mmCIF file of C-alpha atoms and ligand atoms in Angstrom:
data_model
loop_
_atom_site.group_PDB
_atom_site.id
_atom_site.type_symbol
_atom_site.label_atom_id
_atom_site.label_comp_id
_atom_site.label_asym_id
_atom_site.label_seq_id
_atom_site.Cartn_x
_atom_site.Cartn_y
_atom_site.Cartn_z
ATOM 1 C CA UNK S 1 -42.638 -62.025 8.266
ATOM 2 C CA UNK S 2 -43.000 -64.255 11.356
ATOM 3 C CA UNK S 3 -41.196 -67.601 11.528
ATOM 4 C CA UNK S 4 -42.937 -70.713 12.863
ATOM 5 C CA UNK S 5 -40.585 -73.648 13.478
ATOM 6 C CA UNK S 6 -41.821 -77.100 14.419
ATOM 7 C CA UNK S 7 -39.481 -79.028 16.714
ATOM 8 C CA UNK S 8 -40.550 -82.644 16.393
ATOM 9 C CA UNK S 9 -38.061 -83.851 19.006
ATOM 10 C CA UNK S 10 -37.830 -87.676 18.902
ATOM 11 C CA UNK S 11 -41.121 -88.169 17.052
ATOM 12 C CA UNK S 12 -41.869 -89.207 13.441
ATOM 13 C CA UNK S 13 -39.680 -91.619 11.507
ATOM 14 C CA UNK S 14 -39.350 -91.284 7.705
ATOM 15 C CA UNK S 15 -42.798 -92.675 6.913
ATOM 16 C CA UNK S 16 -44.689 -90.374 9.285
ATOM 17 C CA UNK S 17 -42.505 -87.491 8.104
ATOM 18 C CA UNK S 18 -43.403 -88.155 4.474
ATOM 19 C CA UNK S 19 -47.110 -88.225 5.318
ATOM 20 C CA UNK S 20 -46.898 -84.923 7.251
ATOM 21 C CA UNK S 21 -44.867 -83.185 4.551
ATOM 22 C CA UNK S 22 -47.243 -84.277 1.801
ATOM 23 C CA UNK S 23 -50.231 -82.933 3.734
ATOM 24 C CA UNK S 24 -48.563 -79.689 4.832
ATOM 25 C CA UNK S 25 -48.751 -76.540 2.778
ATOM 26 C CA UNK S 26 -46.992 -73.485 4.186
ATOM 27 C CA UNK S 27 -49.279 -70.443 3.914
ATOM 28 C CA UNK S 28 -48.020 -67.270 2.234
ATOM 29 C CA UNK S 29 -47.128 -64.538 4.694
ATOM 30 C CA UNK S 30 -45.231 -66.626 7.272
ATOM 31 C CA UNK S 31 -42.080 -68.716 7.103
ATOM 32 C CA UNK S 32 -42.576 -72.348 8.145
ATOM 33 C CA UNK S 33 -39.645 -74.544 9.184
ATOM 34 C CA UNK S 34 -39.814 -78.227 10.138
ATOM 35 C CA UNK S 35 -37.208 -79.861 12.392
ATOM 36 C CA UNK S 36 -37.534 -83.662 12.194
ATOM 37 C CA UNK S 37 -35.178 -86.214 13.790
ATOM 38 C CA UNK S 38 -31.945 -86.832 11.837
ATOM 39 C CA UNK S 39 -33.140 -90.078 10.228
ATOM 40 C CA UNK S 40 -36.195 -88.326 8.796
ATOM 41 C CA UNK S 41 -34.359 -85.356 7.279
ATOM 42 C CA UNK S 42 -34.041 -86.865 3.752
ATOM 43 C CA UNK S 43 -37.766 -87.674 3.622
ATOM 44 C CA UNK S 44 -38.611 -84.139 4.747
ATOM 45 C CA UNK S 45 -36.228 -82.394 2.353
ATOM 46 C CA UNK S 46 -37.672 -84.333 -0.611
ATOM 47 C CA UNK S 47 -40.997 -82.505 -0.251
ATOM 48 C CA UNK S 48 -39.481 -79.048 -0.727
ATOM 49 C CA UNK S 49 -40.221 -77.570 2.712
ATOM 50 C CA UNK S 50 -37.614 -75.628 4.675
ATOM 51 C CA UNK S 51 -35.964 -78.197 6.931
ATOM 52 C CA UNK S 52 -33.696 -77.685 9.944
ATOM 53 C CA UNK S 53 -31.979 -80.350 12.066
ATOM 54 C CA UNK S 54 -32.375 -80.465 15.851
ATOM 55 C CA UNK S 55 -28.641 -80.234 16.547
ATOM 56 C CA UNK S 56 -25.300 -79.922 14.751
ATOM 57 C CA UNK S 57 -21.718 -80.635 15.776
ATOM 58 C CA UNK S 58 -18.877 -78.108 15.605
ATOM 59 C CA UNK S 59 -16.375 -80.316 13.751
ATOM 60 C CA UNK S 60 -16.706 -81.101 10.045
ATOM 61 C CA UNK S 61 -15.912 -84.759 10.721
ATOM 62 C CA UNK S 62 -14.077 -86.864 13.269
ATOM 63 C CA UNK S 63 -14.347 -89.330 16.122
ATOM 64 C CA UNK S 64 -17.567 -87.961 17.629
ATOM 65 C CA UNK S 65 -19.900 -90.943 17.884
ATOM 66 C CA UNK S 66 -23.552 -90.040 17.528
ATOM 67 C CA UNK S 67 -22.982 -86.538 16.157
ATOM 68 C CA UNK S 68 -23.768 -85.002 12.755
ATOM 69 C CA UNK S 69 -21.845 -82.149 11.114
ATOM 70 C CA UNK S 70 -22.872 -79.035 9.212
ATOM 71 C CA UNK S 71 -21.386 -80.235 5.869
ATOM 72 C CA UNK S 72 -23.371 -83.490 6.220
ATOM 73 C CA UNK S 73 -26.603 -81.554 6.780
ATOM 74 C CA UNK S 74 -25.877 -79.230 3.871
ATOM 75 C CA UNK S 75 -25.240 -82.217 1.604
ATOM 76 C CA UNK S 76 -28.788 -83.406 2.395
ATOM 77 C CA UNK S 77 -30.360 -80.023 1.613
ATOM 78 C CA UNK S 78 -30.977 -79.100 5.247
ATOM 79 C CA UNK S 79 -30.948 -75.320 5.721
ATOM 80 C CA UNK S 80 -30.385 -74.835 9.419
ATOM 81 C CA UNK S 81 -30.332 -76.314 12.897
ATOM 82 C CA UNK S 82 -31.729 -75.820 16.365
ATOM 83 C CA UNK S 83 -28.882 -75.476 18.867
ATOM 84 C CA UNK S 84 -28.926 -75.540 22.665
ATOM 85 C CA UNK S 85 -32.498 -76.696 23.220
ATOM 86 C CA UNK S 86 -33.190 -76.975 26.958
ATOM 87 C CA UNK S 87 -33.657 -80.754 26.589
ATOM 88 C CA UNK S 88 -30.109 -80.950 25.206
ATOM 89 C CA UNK S 89 -28.877 -78.784 28.082
ATOM 90 C CA UNK S 90 -30.853 -80.778 30.681
ATOM 91 C CA UNK S 91 -30.367 -84.385 29.505
ATOM 92 C CA UNK S 92 -27.239 -84.353 27.342
ATOM 93 C CA UNK S 93 -24.827 -82.065 29.142
ATOM 94 C CA UNK S 94 -24.980 -79.201 26.666
ATOM 95 C CA UNK S 95 -23.370 -76.067 28.125
ATOM 96 C CA UNK S 96 -23.091 -72.451 27.023
ATOM 97 C CA UNK S 97 -19.623 -73.367 25.747
ATOM 98 C CA UNK S 98 -20.708 -76.316 23.590
ATOM 99 C CA UNK S 99 -23.720 -74.337 22.371
ATOM 100 C CA UNK S 100 -21.364 -71.547 21.327
ATOM 101 C CA UNK S 101 -19.112 -73.931 19.414
ATOM 102 C CA UNK S 102 -22.088 -75.426 17.562
ATOM 103 C CA UNK S 103 -23.471 -71.979 16.718
ATOM 104 C CA UNK S 104 -20.131 -70.737 15.368
ATOM 105 C CA UNK S 105 -19.580 -73.802 13.180
ATOM 106 C CA UNK S 106 -23.112 -73.928 11.813
ATOM 107 C CA UNK S 107 -23.212 -70.245 10.886
ATOM 108 C CA UNK S 108 -19.699 -70.508 9.480
ATOM 109 C CA UNK S 109 -20.921 -73.156 7.061
ATOM 110 C CA UNK S 110 -23.929 -71.086 6.038
ATOM 111 C CA UNK S 111 -26.559 -72.955 8.016
ATOM 112 C CA UNK S 112 -29.206 -70.857 9.752
ATOM 113 C CA UNK S 113 -29.413 -71.364 13.507
ATOM 114 C CA UNK S 114 -32.225 -71.238 16.039
ATOM 115 C CA UNK S 115 -30.293 -70.952 19.304
ATOM 116 C CA UNK S 116 -32.391 -71.629 22.400
ATOM 117 C CA UNK S 117 -32.188 -69.824 25.728
ATOM 118 C CA UNK S 118 -34.477 -69.758 28.750
ATOM 119 C CA UNK S 119 -34.623 -69.857 32.517
ATOM 120 C CA UNK S 120 -35.911 -72.614 34.801
ATOM 121 C CA UNK S 121 -38.735 -71.863 37.238
ATOM 122 C CA UNK S 122 -36.262 -71.913 40.114
ATOM 123 C CA UNK S 123 -34.049 -69.373 38.355
ATOM 124 C CA UNK S 124 -37.054 -67.131 37.644
ATOM 125 C CA UNK S 125 -38.374 -67.341 41.185
ATOM 126 C CA UNK S 126 -34.976 -66.680 42.747
ATOM 127 C CA UNK S 127 -34.476 -63.538 40.670
ATOM 128 C CA UNK S 128 -31.724 -64.974 38.466
ATOM 129 C CA UNK S 129 -33.599 -64.847 35.175
ATOM 130 C CA UNK S 130 -31.794 -61.798 33.769
ATOM 131 C CA UNK S 131 -28.380 -63.197 34.676
ATOM 132 C CA UNK S 132 -29.111 -66.622 33.144
ATOM 133 C CA UNK S 133 -30.474 -65.113 29.942
ATOM 134 C CA UNK S 134 -27.566 -62.687 29.731
ATOM 135 C CA UNK S 135 -24.956 -65.455 30.058
ATOM 136 C CA UNK S 136 -26.723 -67.703 27.541
ATOM 137 C CA UNK S 137 -27.260 -64.924 24.998
ATOM 138 C CA UNK S 138 -23.747 -63.481 25.358
ATOM 139 C CA UNK S 139 -22.166 -66.896 24.712
ATOM 140 C CA UNK S 140 -24.232 -67.215 21.531
ATOM 141 C CA UNK S 141 -23.577 -63.613 20.458
ATOM 142 C CA UNK S 142 -19.804 -64.006 20.896
ATOM 143 C CA UNK S 143 -19.875 -67.214 18.848
ATOM 144 C CA UNK S 144 -21.984 -65.701 16.082
ATOM 145 C CA UNK S 145 -19.944 -62.507 15.731
ATOM 146 C CA UNK S 146 -21.121 -60.693 12.645
ATOM 147 C CA UNK S 147 -22.256 -63.827 10.831
ATOM 148 C CA UNK S 148 -25.775 -63.878 9.417
ATOM 149 C CA UNK S 149 -28.544 -66.412 9.910
ATOM 150 C CA UNK S 150 -28.980 -66.393 13.684
ATOM 151 C CA UNK S 151 -32.353 -66.450 15.426
ATOM 152 C CA UNK S 152 -32.807 -66.782 19.200
ATOM 153 C CA UNK S 153 -35.665 -68.822 20.669
ATOM 154 C CA UNK S 154 -36.704 -67.696 24.143
ATOM 155 C CA UNK S 155 -38.023 -70.882 25.724
ATOM 156 C CA UNK S 156 -38.705 -70.636 29.453
ATOM 157 C CA UNK S 157 -38.014 -74.179 30.645
ATOM 158 C CA UNK S 158 -41.129 -74.178 32.858
ATOM 159 C CA UNK S 159 -43.310 -73.552 29.801
ATOM 160 C CA UNK S 160 -41.955 -76.351 27.588
ATOM 161 C CA UNK S 161 -44.373 -79.249 27.243
ATOM 162 C CA UNK S 162 -46.255 -78.179 30.380
ATOM 163 C CA UNK S 163 -49.296 -76.475 28.871
ATOM 164 C CA UNK S 164 -48.283 -73.373 30.849
ATOM 165 C CA UNK S 165 -47.420 -70.761 28.254
ATOM 166 C CA UNK S 166 -45.694 -67.543 29.328
ATOM 167 C CA UNK S 167 -48.068 -64.596 29.472
ATOM 168 C CA UNK S 168 -47.693 -62.010 26.699
ATOM 169 C CA UNK S 169 -46.185 -59.627 29.286
ATOM 170 C CA UNK S 170 -43.622 -62.204 30.445
ATOM 171 C CA UNK S 171 -42.663 -62.958 26.852
ATOM 172 C CA UNK S 172 -42.413 -59.271 25.926
ATOM 173 C CA UNK S 173 -40.203 -58.574 28.925
ATOM 174 C CA UNK S 174 -37.809 -61.443 28.100
ATOM 175 C CA UNK S 175 -37.766 -60.712 24.365
ATOM 176 C CA UNK S 176 -37.016 -57.041 24.953
ATOM 177 C CA UNK S 177 -34.211 -57.978 27.359
ATOM 178 C CA UNK S 178 -32.702 -60.352 24.757
ATOM 179 C CA UNK S 179 -33.075 -57.872 21.910
ATOM 180 C CA UNK S 180 -31.215 -55.273 23.961
ATOM 181 C CA UNK S 181 -28.278 -57.717 24.143
ATOM 182 C CA UNK S 182 -28.392 -58.915 20.550
ATOM 183 C CA UNK S 183 -30.189 -57.508 17.536
ATOM 184 C CA UNK S 184 -31.656 -60.666 15.959
ATOM 185 C CA UNK S 185 -35.191 -62.072 15.597
ATOM 186 C CA UNK S 186 -36.480 -63.718 18.791
ATOM 187 C CA UNK S 187 -38.989 -66.580 18.686
ATOM 188 C CA UNK S 188 -41.084 -67.643 21.665
ATOM 189 C CA UNK S 189 -41.236 -71.331 22.633
ATOM 190 C CA UNK S 190 -43.247 -73.116 25.293
ATOM 191 C CA UNK S 191 -46.720 -74.662 25.004
ATOM 192 C CA UNK S 192 -47.727 -72.522 22.016
ATOM 193 C CA UNK S 193 -50.810 -73.819 20.234
ATOM 194 C CA UNK S 194 -53.448 -72.377 17.904
ATOM 195 C CA UNK S 195 -55.791 -71.566 20.807
ATOM 196 C CA UNK S 196 -53.290 -69.379 22.656
ATOM 197 C CA UNK S 197 -50.852 -68.105 20.034
ATOM 198 C CA UNK S 198 -52.558 -65.077 18.531
ATOM 199 C CA UNK S 199 -52.143 -62.635 21.415
ATOM 200 C CA UNK S 200 -48.547 -63.696 21.903
ATOM 201 C CA UNK S 201 -47.544 -63.647 18.243
ATOM 202 C CA UNK S 202 -49.189 -60.306 17.614
ATOM 203 C CA UNK S 203 -46.641 -58.590 19.866
ATOM 204 C CA UNK S 204 -43.961 -56.675 18.013
ATOM 205 C CA UNK S 205 -41.088 -58.196 20.037
ATOM 206 C CA UNK S 206 -42.217 -61.745 19.200
ATOM 207 C CA UNK S 207 -40.838 -62.654 15.762
ATOM 208 C CA UNK S 208 -42.399 -66.101 15.660
ATOM 209 C CA UNK S 209 -42.558 -69.340 17.606
ATOM 210 C CA UNK S 210 -40.645 -72.548 18.160
ATOM 211 C CA UNK S 211 -43.350 -75.156 18.641
ATOM 212 C CA UNK S 212 -43.009 -78.651 20.077
ATOM 213 C CA UNK S 213 -46.180 -80.644 20.772
ATOM 214 C CA UNK S 214 -48.504 -78.626 18.543
ATOM 215 C CA UNK S 215 -46.173 -79.029 15.552
ATOM 216 C CA UNK S 216 -46.709 -82.800 15.393
ATOM 217 C CA UNK S 217 -50.229 -82.501 14.074
ATOM 218 C CA UNK S 218 -50.427 -81.077 10.563
ATOM 219 C CA UNK S 219 -53.694 -79.256 11.259
ATOM 220 C CA UNK S 220 -52.528 -77.498 14.396
ATOM 221 C CA UNK S 221 -49.154 -76.606 12.855
ATOM 222 C CA UNK S 222 -50.909 -75.230 9.767
ATOM 223 C CA UNK S 223 -53.285 -73.260 12.006
ATOM 224 C CA UNK S 224 -50.313 -71.720 13.834
ATOM 225 C CA UNK S 225 -48.668 -70.770 10.540
ATOM 226 C CA UNK S 226 -51.927 -69.204 9.344
ATOM 227 C CA UNK S 227 -52.247 -67.138 12.522
ATOM 228 C CA UNK S 228 -48.658 -65.921 12.044
ATOM 229 C CA UNK S 229 -49.352 -65.133 8.390
ATOM 230 C CA UNK S 230 -52.431 -63.094 9.284
ATOM 231 C CA UNK S 231 -50.569 -60.731 11.642
HETATM 232 C C1 LIG V 301 -39.956 -76.992 22.388
HETATM 233 O O1 LIG V 301 -39.602 -78.089 22.799
HETATM 234 O O2 LIG V 301 -39.183 -76.299 21.729
HETATM 235 C C2 LIG V 301 -41.316 -76.542 22.709
HETATM 236 C C3 LIG V 301 -41.600 -75.272 22.587
HETATM 237 O O3 LIG V 301 -42.185 -77.527 23.127
HETATM 238 P P1 LIG V 301 -43.762 -77.353 23.433
HETATM 239 O O4 LIG V 301 -44.339 -76.458 22.362
HETATM 240 O O5 LIG V 301 -44.313 -78.736 23.394
HETATM 241 O O6 LIG V 301 -43.866 -76.714 24.788
#
């Protein structure tokens, strides 16, 4: 069964979250996950959908202003977290080391994790893509060990929010590379929308999608879930 996860980033407060969750019905045949901002998690959980946070800290509690821990998320009924999104790496100093610590703690507490990896355009064009992906994936794999609940999202940075989705061949190549390093499901992320998702999602190496922009609209997110369910 393919997994479609909606990363809402810093969009939708509790009221907009409630409205989306009331209107959204996950189709049979695909797994749908919603990832609202922290403040909207309680409103989302109330409606019975599968809800992940967009980040999680490695400590259970402590002097870490602005962070949220795995036990806190579990107490709310949140089932997992995105870790290491490229926006966290780019704007908030997230490194392979901090990503690894978050992954280890989250899985250790029984949260599922969508750990994000992906190369920049410069890295791709200068032939460093394999090295970058290898380092990112190996840090996550070492942190996860034999723990269950890990999914990787391959999100080429140049495809996120740009409208320029990777071609099916580019995605297959990256997914196969990642799967050779680590045997877990691999989602694709980067400008996926109902109009372009079918060819990509129908590939065997693509286990689903992490969706930003197109997950904010209940109709387009539902359409993506239906496409995944039909494959
Ligand atoms: C993302 O941010 O994870 C993402 C895939 O964004 P978008 O679908 O908007 O490119």
